[in-house]
Tab-separated table of C-alpha atoms in Angstrom:
chain	number	residue	atom	x	y	z
A	1	MET	CA	17.788	-12.220	1.463
A	2	ILE	CA	20.896	-14.036	3.061
A	3	ASN	CA	22.408	-16.860	1.997
A	4	ARG	CA	21.318	-19.577	4.557
A	5	ALA	CA	23.083	-22.399	5.026
A	6	PRO	CA	22.354	-26.393	4.344
A	7	CYS	CA	20.396	-28.343	6.927
A	8	LEU	CA	21.936	-31.028	7.989
A	9	LYS	CA	19.214	-33.277	9.287
A	10	TRP	CA	16.104	-32.022	6.325
A	11	SER	CA	15.970	-31.916	3.189
A	12	VAL	CA	14.998	-29.421	1.322
A	13	GLY	CA	11.422	-31.016	0.674
A	14	GLU	CA	11.387	-31.870	4.384
A	15	LEU	CA	12.395	-28.608	6.076
A	16	ARG	CA	10.309	-26.436	3.897
A	17	ALA	CA	7.376	-28.408	4.948
A	18	GLU	CA	8.200	-27.758	8.318
A	19	ILE	CA	8.547	-24.430	8.273
A	20	ILE	CA	5.053	-24.214	6.348
A	21	GLU	CA	3.157	-26.476	8.652
A	22	ASP	CA	5.076	-24.133	11.516
A	23	GLY	CA	2.563	-21.337	10.711
A	24	ARG	CA	5.016	-19.198	12.010
A	25	ILE	CA	6.566	-17.391	8.507
A	26	ALA	CA	2.667	-16.276	7.247
A	27	LEU	CA	2.451	-14.428	10.743
A	28	ILE	CA	5.524	-12.739	10.169
A	29	GLN	CA	4.080	-12.128	6.740
A	30	SER	CA	0.238	-10.302	8.299
A	31	ASP	CA	-0.607	-6.861	9.001
A	32	ILE	CA	1.838	-6.768	12.428
A	33	TRP	CA	0.618	-4.179	14.531
A	34	ILE	CA	2.968	-2.085	16.995
A	35	GLY	CA	1.569	0.429	19.130
A	36	PHE	CA	4.327	3.201	19.504
A	37	PRO	CA	3.694	5.928	21.035
A	38	ARG	CA	3.727	8.447	17.884
A	39	ALA	CA	0.994	6.048	16.643
A	40	GLU	CA	-0.706	5.844	20.110
A	41	GLN	CA	-0.629	9.936	20.128
A	42	VAL	CA	-3.081	9.972	16.890
A	43	LEU	CA	-5.219	7.597	17.225
A	44	ASP	CA	-6.319	9.149	20.906
A	45	ARG	CA	-6.764	12.405	18.854
A	46	LEU	CA	-8.335	10.384	16.579
A	47	GLN	CA	-10.509	8.847	19.326
A	48	GLY	CA	-11.194	12.502	20.782
A	49	LEU	CA	-13.291	13.595	17.333
A	50	ILE	CA	-15.185	10.687	17.187
A	51	GLU	CA	-16.339	10.735	20.541
A	52	MET	CA	-16.923	14.061	20.387
A	53	PRO	CA	-20.258	15.651	20.286
A	54	ARG	CA	-22.208	17.072	16.881
A	55	GLN	CA	-21.827	20.444	16.241
A	56	THR	CA	-22.637	22.877	13.208
A	57	ARG	CA	-18.803	22.407	12.600
A	58	MET	CA	-17.195	19.237	13.632
A	59	PRO	CA	-13.060	19.769	13.277
A	60	GLY	CA	-11.042	17.341	11.612
A	61	LEU	CA	-7.308	16.298	11.808
A	62	LEU	CA	-5.249	15.811	8.517
A	63	VAL	CA	-1.974	13.529	9.256
A	64	HIS	CA	0.728	13.494	6.354
A	65	GLY	CA	3.802	12.881	6.237
A	66	ALA	CA	6.111	10.600	4.235
A	67	SER	CA	5.502	7.690	2.564
A	68	GLY	CA	5.371	4.695	4.310
A	69	ILE	CA	5.286	6.581	7.117
A	70	GLY	CA	2.294	4.404	8.879
A	71	LYS	CA	-0.554	6.583	7.899
A	72	THR	CA	-2.966	4.418	6.248
A	73	MET	CA	-1.744	1.748	9.435
A	74	ILE	CA	-3.209	4.008	11.542
A	75	ALA	CA	-6.634	4.756	9.382
A	76	ARG	CA	-6.947	0.805	9.464
A	77	ASN	CA	-6.640	0.727	13.045
A	78	LEU	CA	-8.577	3.105	14.042
A	79	SER	CA	-11.333	1.452	11.584
A	80	ARG	CA	-11.139	-1.726	13.216
A	81	ARG	CA	-12.092	-0.211	16.371
A	82	TYR	CA	-15.322	1.776	15.226
A	83	ALA	CA	-16.151	-1.214	12.992
A	84	PRO	CA	-20.234	-1.764	11.677
A	85	GLU	CA	-22.151	-2.442	14.424
A	86	TYR	CA	-25.716	-4.022	13.420
A	87	ASP	CA	-29.106	-2.863	15.778
A	88	PRO	CA	-31.884	-5.405	16.057
A	89	GLU	CA	-34.664	-3.253	17.601
A	90	SER	CA	-34.111	-0.681	14.310
A	91	GLY	CA	-32.299	-2.933	12.065
A	92	ILE	CA	-30.040	-0.560	10.410
A	93	THR	CA	-26.363	-1.145	10.670
A	94	ARG	CA	-24.731	1.924	12.071
A	95	THR	CA	-21.183	3.138	10.681
A	96	PRO	CA	-19.470	5.568	13.117
A	97	LEU	CA	-16.600	5.365	11.175
A	98	LEU	CA	-16.104	5.057	6.944
A	99	LEU	CA	-12.534	4.781	5.649
A	100	LEU	CA	-12.543	5.294	1.576
A	101	GLN	CA	-9.093	5.610	-0.013
A	102	ALA	CA	-9.198	9.313	-2.320
A	103	PRO	CA	-10.088	8.157	-6.279
A	104	PRO	CA	-6.915	8.066	-8.560
A	105	ALA	CA	-8.200	11.845	-9.564
A	106	PRO	CA	-10.340	14.045	-7.794
A	107	ASP	CA	-13.750	13.144	-9.456
A	108	GLU	CA	-16.805	14.412	-7.070
A	109	ARG	CA	-18.775	11.515	-9.219
A	110	ARG	CA	-16.191	8.620	-9.014
A	111	PHE	CA	-15.688	9.900	-5.612
A	112	TYR	CA	-19.857	9.510	-4.459
A	113	MET	CA	-19.869	5.768	-6.594
A	114	HIS	CA	-16.219	4.544	-3.853
A	115	ILE	CA	-18.592	5.837	-0.641
A	116	LEU	CA	-21.573	3.503	-1.964
A	117	ALA	CA	-19.771	1.117	-2.848
A	118	ALA	CA	-17.911	1.146	0.914
A	119	VAL	CA	-20.994	0.995	2.449
A	120	GLY	CA	-23.296	-1.986	-0.083
A	121	ALA	CA	-25.478	0.301	-1.631
A	122	PRO	CA	-27.403	-1.903	-3.628
A	123	SER	CA	-27.684	-0.367	-6.858
A	124	SER	CA	-25.569	-1.349	-10.745
A	125	ALA	CA	-23.005	0.373	-11.510
A	126	LEU	CA	-24.230	1.318	-15.137
A	127	SER	CA	-27.557	3.169	-13.153
A	128	LEU	CA	-25.377	5.286	-10.612
A	129	ARG	CA	-23.589	6.275	-13.529
A	130	ALA	CA	-26.800	7.482	-15.386
A	131	GLN	CA	-27.458	9.531	-11.939
A	132	SER	CA	-26.206	12.863	-11.835
A	133	VAL	CA	-23.832	14.481	-9.376
A	134	ALA	CA	-26.335	16.246	-7.567
A	135	SER	CA	-28.166	12.919	-7.895
A	136	LEU	CA	-25.328	10.610	-5.631
A	137	GLU	CA	-25.142	13.706	-3.804
A	138	VAL	CA	-28.504	13.441	-2.201
A	139	ARG	CA	-28.018	9.736	-2.301
A	140	VAL	CA	-24.739	9.560	0.018
A	141	VAL	CA	-26.096	12.124	2.412
A	142	GLY	CA	-29.314	10.627	2.994
A	143	LEU	CA	-27.685	7.053	3.694
A	144	LEU	CA	-25.013	8.082	5.331
A	145	ARG	CA	-26.877	10.315	7.804
A	146	ASP	CA	-29.220	6.554	8.722
A	147	LEU	CA	-25.872	5.297	9.287
A	148	GLY	CA	-25.381	7.456	12.558
A	149	LEU	CA	-21.765	8.250	10.578
A	150	ARG	CA	-19.581	10.568	13.011
A	151	MET	CA	-16.086	10.678	11.148
A	152	ILE	CA	-15.307	10.965	7.893
A	153	MET	CA	-11.702	8.898	6.169
A	154	ILE	CA	-9.585	9.740	2.805
A	155	ASP	CA	-6.517	8.295	3.090
A	156	GLU	CA	-4.043	8.962	0.128
A	157	VAL	CA	-5.193	12.390	-0.157
A	158	HIS	CA	-2.273	13.410	-2.100
A	159	ASN	CA	-4.430	11.996	-4.892
A	160	LEU	CA	-6.376	15.197	-5.443
A	161	LEU	CA	-2.998	16.649	-6.566
A	162	ALA	CA	-3.332	14.521	-10.175
A	163	GLY	CA	-6.341	17.393	-10.389
A	164	THR	CA	-5.892	20.534	-11.607
A	165	HIS	CA	-6.762	23.736	-9.639
A	166	ARG	CA	-10.180	23.884	-9.969
A	167	GLU	CA	-10.831	20.509	-9.516
A	168	GLN	CA	-9.628	20.119	-6.377
A	169	ARG	CA	-11.139	22.758	-5.128
A	170	ARG	CA	-14.284	21.251	-6.065
A	171	PHE	CA	-12.945	17.986	-4.225
A	172	LEU	CA	-12.174	19.932	-1.152
A	173	ASN	CA	-15.553	20.865	-1.352
A	174	VAL	CA	-17.241	18.196	-1.232
A	175	LEU	CA	-15.560	16.877	1.737
A	176	ARG	CA	-16.607	20.103	3.221
A	177	TYR	CA	-19.962	19.769	2.213
A	178	LEU	CA	-20.495	16.262	3.574
A	179	SER	CA	-18.784	16.997	7.119
A	180	ASN	CA	-21.072	20.102	7.346
A	181	GLU	CA	-24.124	17.999	6.146
A	182	LEU	CA	-23.310	15.039	8.372
A	183	GLU	CA	-21.803	16.733	11.437
A	184	ALA	CA	-19.164	14.233	11.385
A	185	SER	CA	-15.229	15.160	11.455
A	186	LEU	CA	-12.986	14.965	8.781
A	187	VAL	CA	-9.653	13.253	8.938
A	188	CYS	CA	-7.748	13.421	5.723
A	189	PHE	CA	-3.666	11.107	5.375
A	190	GLY	CA	-1.987	11.979	3.046
A	191	VAL	CA	1.813	12.724	2.118
A	192	SER	CA	3.305	15.934	3.114
A	193	GLU	CA	3.040	17.929	-0.932
A	194	ALA	CA	-0.732	17.511	0.006
A	195	VAL	CA	-0.750	19.721	3.073
A	196	ASP	CA	-0.482	22.953	0.664
A	197	ALA	CA	-3.604	21.575	-1.800
A	198	ILE	CA	-5.864	21.371	1.194
A	199	ARG	CA	-4.418	24.942	2.854
A	200	GLY	CA	-6.129	25.619	-0.052
A	201	ASP	CA	-9.318	25.932	0.360
A	202	VAL	CA	-8.636	28.241	3.479
A	203	GLN	CA	-12.222	27.473	5.548
A	204	LEU	CA	-11.605	23.615	5.630
A	205	ALA	CA	-7.865	24.430	6.251
A	206	ARG	CA	-9.334	26.309	9.418
A	207	ARG	CA	-10.745	23.323	10.719
A	208	LEU	CA	-7.822	20.642	9.761
A	209	ASP	CA	-5.401	20.483	12.784
A	210	GLU	CA	-2.468	19.393	11.019
A	211	HIS	CA	0.078	16.806	12.454
A	212	HIS	CA	2.992	15.643	10.656
A	213	LEU	CA	4.558	12.188	11.450
A	214	PRO	CA	8.511	12.590	10.518
A	215	ASN	CA	10.843	9.735	9.589
A	216	TRP	CA	12.625	7.839	12.402
A	217	ARG	CA	15.573	9.298	14.116
A	218	ASP	CA	18.311	7.900	16.028
A	219	ASP	CA	16.995	9.069	19.744
A	220	ALA	CA	15.823	6.938	22.334
A	221	GLU	CA	11.920	6.378	20.869
A	222	PHE	CA	13.493	4.592	17.604
A	223	SER	CA	15.663	1.958	19.916
A	224	ASP	CA	12.009	1.680	22.188
A	225	MET	CA	10.579	1.019	18.403
A	226	ILE	CA	12.732	-1.782	16.725
A	227	GLN	CA	12.846	-3.095	20.159
A	228	THR	CA	9.107	-4.198	20.040
A	229	LEU	CA	8.843	-4.701	16.892
A	230	ILE	CA	12.271	-7.695	17.446
A	231	ALA	CA	10.067	-8.724	20.082
A	232	ALA	CA	6.580	-9.420	17.960
A	233	MET	CA	7.949	-11.763	16.367
A	234	PRO	CA	7.435	-15.207	16.987
A	235	LEU	CA	11.597	-16.483	17.263
A	236	ALA	CA	12.409	-19.152	19.743
A	237	LYS	CA	15.198	-17.193	20.599
A	238	LYS	CA	15.698	-12.972	21.638
A	239	SER	CA	17.589	-11.112	19.873
A	240	ASN	CA	20.429	-8.864	21.570
A	241	LEU	CA	21.421	-6.144	18.717
A	242	LYS	CA	23.902	-3.761	19.239
A	243	VAL	CA	23.470	-0.339	19.023
A	244	LYS	CA	25.882	-0.992	15.983
A	245	SER	CA	23.031	-2.708	14.144
A	246	LEU	CA	20.255	-0.234	15.383
A	247	LYS	CA	22.252	2.971	13.999
A	248	GLN	CA	22.361	0.252	10.922
A	249	ILE	CA	18.937	-0.705	10.403
A	250	LEU	CA	17.712	2.998	10.548
A	251	ALA	CA	19.833	3.974	7.867
A	252	LEU	CA	19.364	1.247	5.854
A	253	THR	CA	15.625	1.848	5.904
A	254	GLY	CA	16.079	5.903	5.611
A	255	GLY	CA	13.640	6.612	9.317
A	256	VAL	CA	11.004	5.216	7.153
A	257	THR	CA	8.762	2.414	8.975
A	258	SER	CA	7.482	0.342	6.248
A	259	ARG	CA	11.219	-0.293	5.490
A	260	ILE	CA	11.587	-0.990	8.664
A	261	PHE	CA	9.277	-3.530	9.332
A	262	SER	CA	9.784	-4.828	6.355
A	263	LEU	CA	13.766	-5.893	7.158
A	264	VAL	CA	13.017	-7.229	10.732
A	265	LYS	CA	10.649	-9.596	8.677
A	266	ASP	CA	13.123	-10.393	6.754
A	267	LEU	CA	15.305	-10.939	8.592
A	268	SER	CA	12.983	-13.319	11.231
A	269	ILE	CA	12.106	-15.312	8.470
A	270	ASP	CA	15.737	-16.137	7.713
A	271	ALA	CA	16.368	-16.661	11.127
A	272	ILE	CA	13.814	-19.334	11.187
A	273	VAL	CA	14.699	-21.243	7.898
A	274	THR	CA	17.564	-21.206	9.331
A	275	GLY	CA	17.292	-22.413	12.537
A	276	GLN	CA	19.186	-19.398	14.279
A	277	GLU	CA	15.536	-18.189	16.014
A	278	CYS	CA	16.916	-15.254	16.487
A	279	ILE	CA	18.316	-12.235	14.733
A	280	THR	CA	21.995	-11.594	14.845
A	281	ASP	CA	24.268	-8.407	14.111
A	282	ASP	CA	25.686	-10.246	11.348
A	283	ALA	CA	22.242	-10.713	10.008
A	284	VAL	CA	22.166	-7.093	10.352
A	285	ALA	CA	25.392	-6.079	8.401
A	286	LYS	CA	24.835	-8.537	5.700
A	287	TRP	CA	21.245	-7.516	4.574
A	288	THR	CA	20.291	-5.535	1.442
A	289	PRO	CA	17.965	-3.963	0.480
A	290	VAL	CA	15.151	-5.574	-1.827
A	291	TRP	CA	15.623	-2.283	-4.271
A	292	SER	CA	19.617	-2.996	-4.188
A	293	ARG	CA	19.772	-6.592	-3.931
A	294	HIS	CA	19.981	-7.400	-8.198
A	295	ALA	CA	21.705	-4.246	-9.086
A	296	LYS	CA	25.543	-5.022	-8.926
A	297	THR	CA	23.657	-8.067	-11.488
A	298	GLN	CA	21.633	-5.863	-13.935
A	299	ARG	CA	24.562	-2.946	-14.244
A	300	ARG	CA	26.895	-6.087	-14.665
A	301	LEU	CA	24.460	-7.340	-17.873
A	302	GLU	CA	23.820	-3.870	-19.411
A	303	LYS	CA	27.762	-3.670	-19.571
A	304	ALA	CA	27.942	-6.818	-20.646
A	305	GLY	CA	24.785	-6.051	-23.506
A	306	ALA	CA	26.929	-2.989	-24.107
């Protein structure tokens, strides 16, 4: 963190209590959604898929990009838009969208158990383990059909790379089978390395359009995004950063969305604690990434130990 100037009017305890009571730091530390165009573009495509009339072979989407680029953020935003709704007439909770995280390895049994847990299916873990994969499959398909599912979203789909080629193919077969049986769109999110694995299933690859989320670059889109993000911070004063500072933010973060958000949040909290109430060019110049703040000290200690 940036070195904070001493407070003349408040003791440390009083200042901390005032900040906590303020509640702004908690707001900054919480998840913040910024509807920048590249994210809204993906959301529009996904919304079109989920609203599409059912058909035998529903189209889908594979969203890929670097870790931290914003894939999970987009998936969760859409999931909130299509939250489960209870139908009092039928007594059934309609679930148009199911968001799942791929298991650590391409395991069919574990995946079906994740689905049952996600929809709150009443059953003990022991009884689930005792069932065959075929029994779990029949139960999952029947349950999801009753819920009126229209889209299955699989986050961290690159986890399938942890399995053998045969295990990967079996897992992809499961995804394609569920999409076919339920006439539901399949949407996968993962790092770009997973693209080749998905392409290993020709039938599935034909059905999934690919949408790449690139790292941010030094252009108008990045400038608009960073200024919108800074404006969303609950600071008392407006932050007027120079172009040089925006370029430095891009260089420090490598154009990765999660790192950009962390940097801006970090600087915003410092601005509140120090009483500056805005992000300054000087603050950006002094900021160092979390992963490198203690690097010099660590190297010095290692040399001393040697």
